[in-house]
Every structure is written in structure tokens, then in C-alpha cells.
PDB file of C-alpha atoms in Angstrom:
ATOM      1  CA  MET A   1      54.391  20.050 121.564  1.00 40.00           C
ATOM      2  CA  ALA A   2      57.786  20.018 123.293  1.00 44.00           C
ATOM      3  CA  GLU A   3      58.498  23.768 122.873  1.00 48.00           C
ATOM      4  CA  SER A   4      58.626  26.143 125.741  1.00 51.00           C
ATOM      5  CA  ALA A   5      55.214  26.889 126.803  1.00 53.00           C
ATOM      6  CA  ALA A   6      53.549  30.323 126.767  1.00 68.00           C
ATOM      7  CA  VAL A   7      53.198  30.775 130.258  1.00 86.00           C
ATOM      8  CA  GLU A   8      54.737  34.008 131.868  1.00 89.00           C
ATOM      9  CA  TYR A   9      54.696  34.104 135.635  1.00 95.00           C
ATOM     10  CA  ARG A  10      53.520  37.286 137.350  1.00 93.00           C
ATOM     11  CA  ILE A  11      54.928  37.522 140.823  1.00 94.00           C
ATOM     12  CA  ASP A  12      52.967  39.936 143.246  1.00 92.00           C
ATOM     13  CA  ARG A  13      55.261  40.754 146.185  1.00 90.00           C
ATOM     14  CA  ARG A  14      52.374  42.409 147.991  1.00 90.00           C
ATOM     15  CA  SER A  15      49.868  39.472 147.862  1.00 88.00           C
ATOM     16  CA  GLY A  16      51.037  37.767 151.190  1.00 91.00           C
ATOM     17  CA  ILE A  17      51.192  34.542 149.076  1.00 93.00           C
ATOM     18  CA  ALA A  18      54.513  32.797 148.990  1.00 95.00           C
ATOM     19  CA  THR A  19      56.321  33.241 145.716  1.00 96.00           C
ATOM     20  CA  TYR A  20      56.682  29.629 145.015  1.00 96.00           C
ATOM     21  CA  LEU A  21      52.922  29.176 145.473  1.00 96.00           C
ATOM     22  CA  GLN A  22      52.176  31.859 142.946  1.00 96.00           C
ATOM     23  CA  ILE A  23      54.070  29.834 140.388  1.00 97.00           C
ATOM     24  CA  VAL A  24      52.212  26.668 141.331  1.00 96.00           C
ATOM     25  CA  GLN A  25      48.780  28.534 141.257  1.00 95.00           C
ATOM     26  CA  GLN A  26      49.582  30.238 137.924  1.00 95.00           C
ATOM     27  CA  THR A  27      50.679  27.028 136.399  1.00 95.00           C
ATOM     28  CA  LYS A  28      47.575  25.331 137.491  1.00 93.00           C
ATOM     29  CA  GLN A  29      45.372  28.051 136.175  1.00 90.00           C
ATOM     30  CA  ALA A  30      47.250  27.709 132.789  1.00 91.00           C
ATOM     31  CA  LEU A  31      46.537  24.062 132.845  1.00 90.00           C
ATOM     32  CA  ARG A  32      42.774  24.658 133.549  1.00 86.00           C
ATOM     33  CA  LEU A  33      42.588  27.167 130.865  1.00 83.00           C
ATOM     34  CA  GLY A  34      44.270  25.005 128.327  1.00 83.00           C
ATOM     35  CA  LEU A  35      47.233  27.332 128.017  1.00 87.00           C
ATOM     36  CA  LEU A  36      49.490  24.595 128.956  1.00 91.00           C
ATOM     37  CA  GLU A  37      49.075  20.945 127.753  1.00 90.00           C
ATOM     38  CA  PRO A  38      50.695  17.629 128.419  1.00 92.00           C
ATOM     39  CA  GLY A  39      54.115  17.667 126.483  1.00 94.00           C
ATOM     40  CA  ASP A  40      54.653  21.350 126.941  1.00 95.00           C
ATOM     41  CA  ARG A  41      57.920  22.567 128.593  1.00 96.00           C
ATOM     42  CA  LEU A  42      57.636  24.895 131.481  1.00 96.00           C
ATOM     43  CA  PRO A  43      60.132  27.996 131.100  1.00 95.00           C
ATOM     44  CA  THR A  44      63.493  27.048 132.679  1.00 93.00           C
ATOM     45  CA  ALA A  45      64.294  28.319 136.058  1.00 92.00           C
ATOM     46  CA  ARG A  46      66.723  30.693 134.483  1.00 93.00           C
ATOM     47  CA  GLU A  47      63.902  32.097 132.204  1.00 94.00           C
ATOM     48  CA  VAL A  48      61.723  32.633 135.204  1.00 95.00           C
ATOM     49  CA  VAL A  49      64.581  34.221 137.269  1.00 94.00           C
ATOM     50  CA  GLU A  50      65.329  36.560 134.388  1.00 94.00           C
ATOM     51  CA  ALA A  51      61.607  37.498 133.884  1.00 93.00           C
ATOM     52  CA  THR A  52      60.698  37.912 137.650  1.00 93.00           C
ATOM     53  CA  ALA A  53      63.888  38.509 139.514  1.00 93.00           C
ATOM     54  CA  ILE A  54      63.241  35.817 141.966  1.00 95.00           C
ATOM     55  CA  ASN A  55      65.644  33.312 143.357  1.00 94.00           C
ATOM     56  CA  PRO A  56      66.182  30.241 141.277  1.00 94.00           C
ATOM     57  CA  SER A  57      65.496  27.990 144.380  1.00 96.00           C
ATOM     58  CA  THR A  58      62.011  29.394 144.551  1.00 96.00           C
ATOM     59  CA  VAL A  59      61.328  28.295 140.959  1.00 96.00           C
ATOM     60  CA  LEU A  60      62.730  24.834 141.617  1.00 95.00           C
ATOM     61  CA  LYS A  61      60.652  24.462 144.889  1.00 97.00           C
ATOM     62  CA  ALA A  62      57.539  25.234 142.887  1.00 97.00           C
ATOM     63  CA  TYR A  63      58.504  22.919 140.085  1.00 97.00           C
ATOM     64  CA  ARG A  64      58.954  20.211 142.666  1.00 96.00           C
ATOM     65  CA  GLU A  65      55.682  20.844 144.083  1.00 97.00           C
ATOM     66  CA  LEU A  66      54.127  20.593 140.735  1.00 97.00           C
ATOM     67  CA  GLU A  67      56.023  17.308 140.243  1.00 96.00           C
ATOM     68  CA  ARG A  68      54.880  15.937 143.669  1.00 96.00           C
ATOM     69  CA  GLU A  69      51.290  16.712 142.566  1.00 95.00           C
ATOM     70  CA  GLY A  70      51.942  14.696 139.456  1.00 94.00           C
ATOM     71  CA  LEU A  71      51.414  17.522 136.981  1.00 96.00           C
ATOM     72  CA  VAL A  72      54.873  17.891 135.777  1.00 97.00           C
ATOM     73  CA  GLU A  73      58.091  15.974 135.391  1.00 96.00           C
ATOM     74  CA  GLY A  74      61.795  17.046 135.306  1.00 94.00           C
ATOM     75  CA  ARG A  75      63.827  15.617 132.545  1.00 93.00           C
ATOM     76  CA  ARG A  76      67.491  15.981 133.326  1.00 91.00           C
ATOM     77  CA  GLY A  77      69.161  18.303 130.737  1.00 90.00           C
ATOM     78  CA  LEU A  78      65.848  18.796 128.849  1.00 92.00           C
ATOM     79  CA  GLY A  79      63.675  20.855 131.358  1.00 93.00           C
ATOM     80  CA  THR A  80      60.214  20.327 133.073  1.00 96.00           C
ATOM     81  CA  PHE A  81      57.403  19.162 131.088  1.00 96.00           C
ATOM     82  CA  VAL A  82      53.604  19.147 131.645  1.00 96.00           C
ATOM     83  CA  THR A  83      52.418  15.465 132.029  1.00 95.00           C
ATOM     84  CA  ARG A  84      48.847  15.936 132.767  1.00 90.00           C
ATOM     85  CA  ALA A  85      45.912  18.334 132.178  1.00 85.00           C
ATOM     86  CA  LEU A  86      43.673  19.629 134.938  1.00 84.00           C
ATOM     87  CA  GLY A  87      39.965  19.480 134.483  1.00 74.00           C
ATOM     88  CA  ARG A  88      39.046  21.589 131.590  1.00 65.00           C
ATOM     89  CA  VAL A  89      35.583  22.904 130.877  1.00 61.00           C
ATOM     90  CA  ALA A  90      34.586  22.026 127.303  1.00 62.00           C
ATOM     91  CA  ALA A  91      34.749  24.941 124.931  1.00 62.00           C
ATOM     92  CA  ALA A  92      31.156  25.027 124.200  1.00 63.00           C
ATOM     93  CA  VAL A  93      30.542  25.592 127.716  1.00 66.00           C
ATOM     94  CA  ASP A  94      33.638  27.826 128.284  1.00 72.00           C
ATOM     95  CA  ALA A  95      32.973  30.566 125.697  1.00 76.00           C
ATOM     96  CA  PRO A  96      29.542  31.707 126.824  1.00 83.00           C
ATOM     97  CA  LEU A  97      30.614  31.667 130.461  1.00 82.00           C
ATOM     98  CA  ARG A  98      33.894  33.574 129.505  1.00 80.00           C
ATOM     99  CA  ALA A  99      31.668  36.097 127.686  1.00 87.00           C
ATOM    100  CA  GLU A 100      29.367  36.586 130.504  1.00 90.00           C
ATOM    101  CA  LEU A 101      32.245  37.094 132.883  1.00 90.00           C
ATOM    102  CA  ALA A 102      33.919  39.478 130.700  1.00 91.00           C
ATOM    103  CA  ASP A 103      30.699  41.402 130.600  1.00 92.00           C
ATOM    104  CA  TRP A 104      30.393  41.362 134.466  1.00 93.00           C
ATOM    105  CA  VAL A 105      34.061  42.634 134.728  1.00 94.00           C
ATOM    106  CA  ARG A 106      33.368  45.490 132.398  1.00 95.00           C
ATOM    107  CA  ARG A 107      30.262  46.448 134.403  1.00 95.00           C
ATOM    108  CA  ALA A 108      32.257  46.274 137.497  1.00 94.00           C
ATOM    109  CA  ARG A 109      34.932  48.417 136.169  1.00 94.00           C
ATOM    110  CA  THR A 110      32.444  50.858 134.947  1.00 95.00           C
ATOM    111  CA  ALA A 111      30.875  51.077 138.310  1.00 95.00           C
ATOM    112  CA  GLY A 112      34.172  52.099 139.734  1.00 96.00           C
ATOM    113  CA  LEU A 113      35.657  48.910 141.130  1.00 93.00           C
ATOM    114  CA  GLU A 114      39.347  48.492 140.958  1.00 93.00           C
ATOM    115  CA  LYS A 115      40.788  45.235 139.750  1.00 90.00           C
ATOM    116  CA  ASP A 116      41.489  44.146 143.466  1.00 90.00           C
ATOM    117  CA  ASP A 117      38.000  45.112 144.487  1.00 90.00           C
ATOM    118  CA  ALA A 118      36.462  43.080 141.630  1.00 90.00           C
ATOM    119  CA  SER A 119      38.586  40.047 142.488  1.00 88.00           C
ATOM    120  CA  ALA A 120      37.780  40.202 146.119  1.00 89.00           C
ATOM    121  CA  LEU A 121      33.956  40.383 145.229  1.00 90.00           C
ATOM    122  CA  PHE A 122      34.361  37.655 142.626  1.00 88.00           C
ATOM    123  CA  THR A 123      36.396  35.291 145.085  1.00 86.00           C
ATOM    124  CA  ALA A 124      33.817  36.026 147.891  1.00 88.00           C
ATOM    125  CA  VAL A 125      30.957  34.855 145.640  1.00 89.00           C
ATOM    126  CA  LEU A 126      32.951  31.921 144.384  1.00 85.00           C
ATOM    127  CA  ASP A 127      33.849  30.764 147.812  1.00 85.00           C
ATOM    128  CA  LYS A 128      30.167  31.220 149.125  1.00 87.00           C
ATOM    129  CA  THR A 129      28.876  29.129 146.176  1.00 88.00           C
ATOM    130  CA  PHE A 130      31.320  26.387 146.297  1.00 84.00           C
ATOM    131  CA  GLU A 131      31.277  26.309 150.182  1.00 82.00           C
ATOM    132  CA  GLY A 132      31.406  22.724 151.426  1.00 68.00           C
ATOM    133  CA  ASP A 133      32.818  21.485 148.256  1.00 63.00           C
ATOM    134  CA  GLN A 134      36.115  19.688 148.824  1.00 51.00           C
ATOM    135  CA  ALA A 135      37.051  19.177 145.256  1.00 48.00           C
ATOM    136  CA  GLY A 136      39.558  21.272 143.591  1.00 43.00           C
TER     137      GLY A 136
END
């Protein structure tokens, strides 16, 4: 699959997270979810710049970090391609967990939580649950 991958970067300028790290994190998330697979081409720096209005050097910095981590490789004149996947949960395990999480999110929303509130609550529980784990 050498075509351009279906990943669209969303930059949150208020998050306090460096823009290049947001690109790195979103790429890793796409790898974990199976949205990106080995052989897929990441959007070109120009495509990311056009979609997000960020500096091209920021995109290149993110891609260099992904390359340093062994997740992608740049091919001169062709683009940046995914070289390996990240730990992916089997679909048989993923589907029921996704459904339960979607149900939880709907309940949180019905209870009046905003997206950021639900995210903060989920992250706090996630961090507490995985406390001490160094993997990841």
C-alpha cells in the first residue's frame, strides 16, 4: 500500500504540547489503531502545512523523530513511509473494548462532561491503572 495514508493531523495550539510532538503522537496513535500500516506513505510536509497552517520545518522535525524511533523512513523524492507497526490489539479483543469505551463516552457526555473533562478523567484512570509500567 504505497498510496498516501488516510491520516489527518489535528493541531491543538492550546494544548501546551509542542506541535511536532502532536504529529508524532497522532502518527503513533494511527499506527496503534491500524490506520497506518507498513508501506503507507505519510502526508508530505506540504500537504500537512496546507491542512494545518504550521511551519514545514515542524513537520520535518516530527518525521525525523519518527524516523529516529524506527517507525518511518524518508525516501528521497518519494516521501516518508511507515516501516513498522506498533503493538496492535487483536480485533477480537479490540472490538468489545471499543464498544464498551464508546458506551462509557456516551454516558459521560449524557452526564454533562465536556470532551476535555472526559479526556482528563479517562487519562487519570489510565495513568493510575498503568502506574509503574514503563512500557509504551
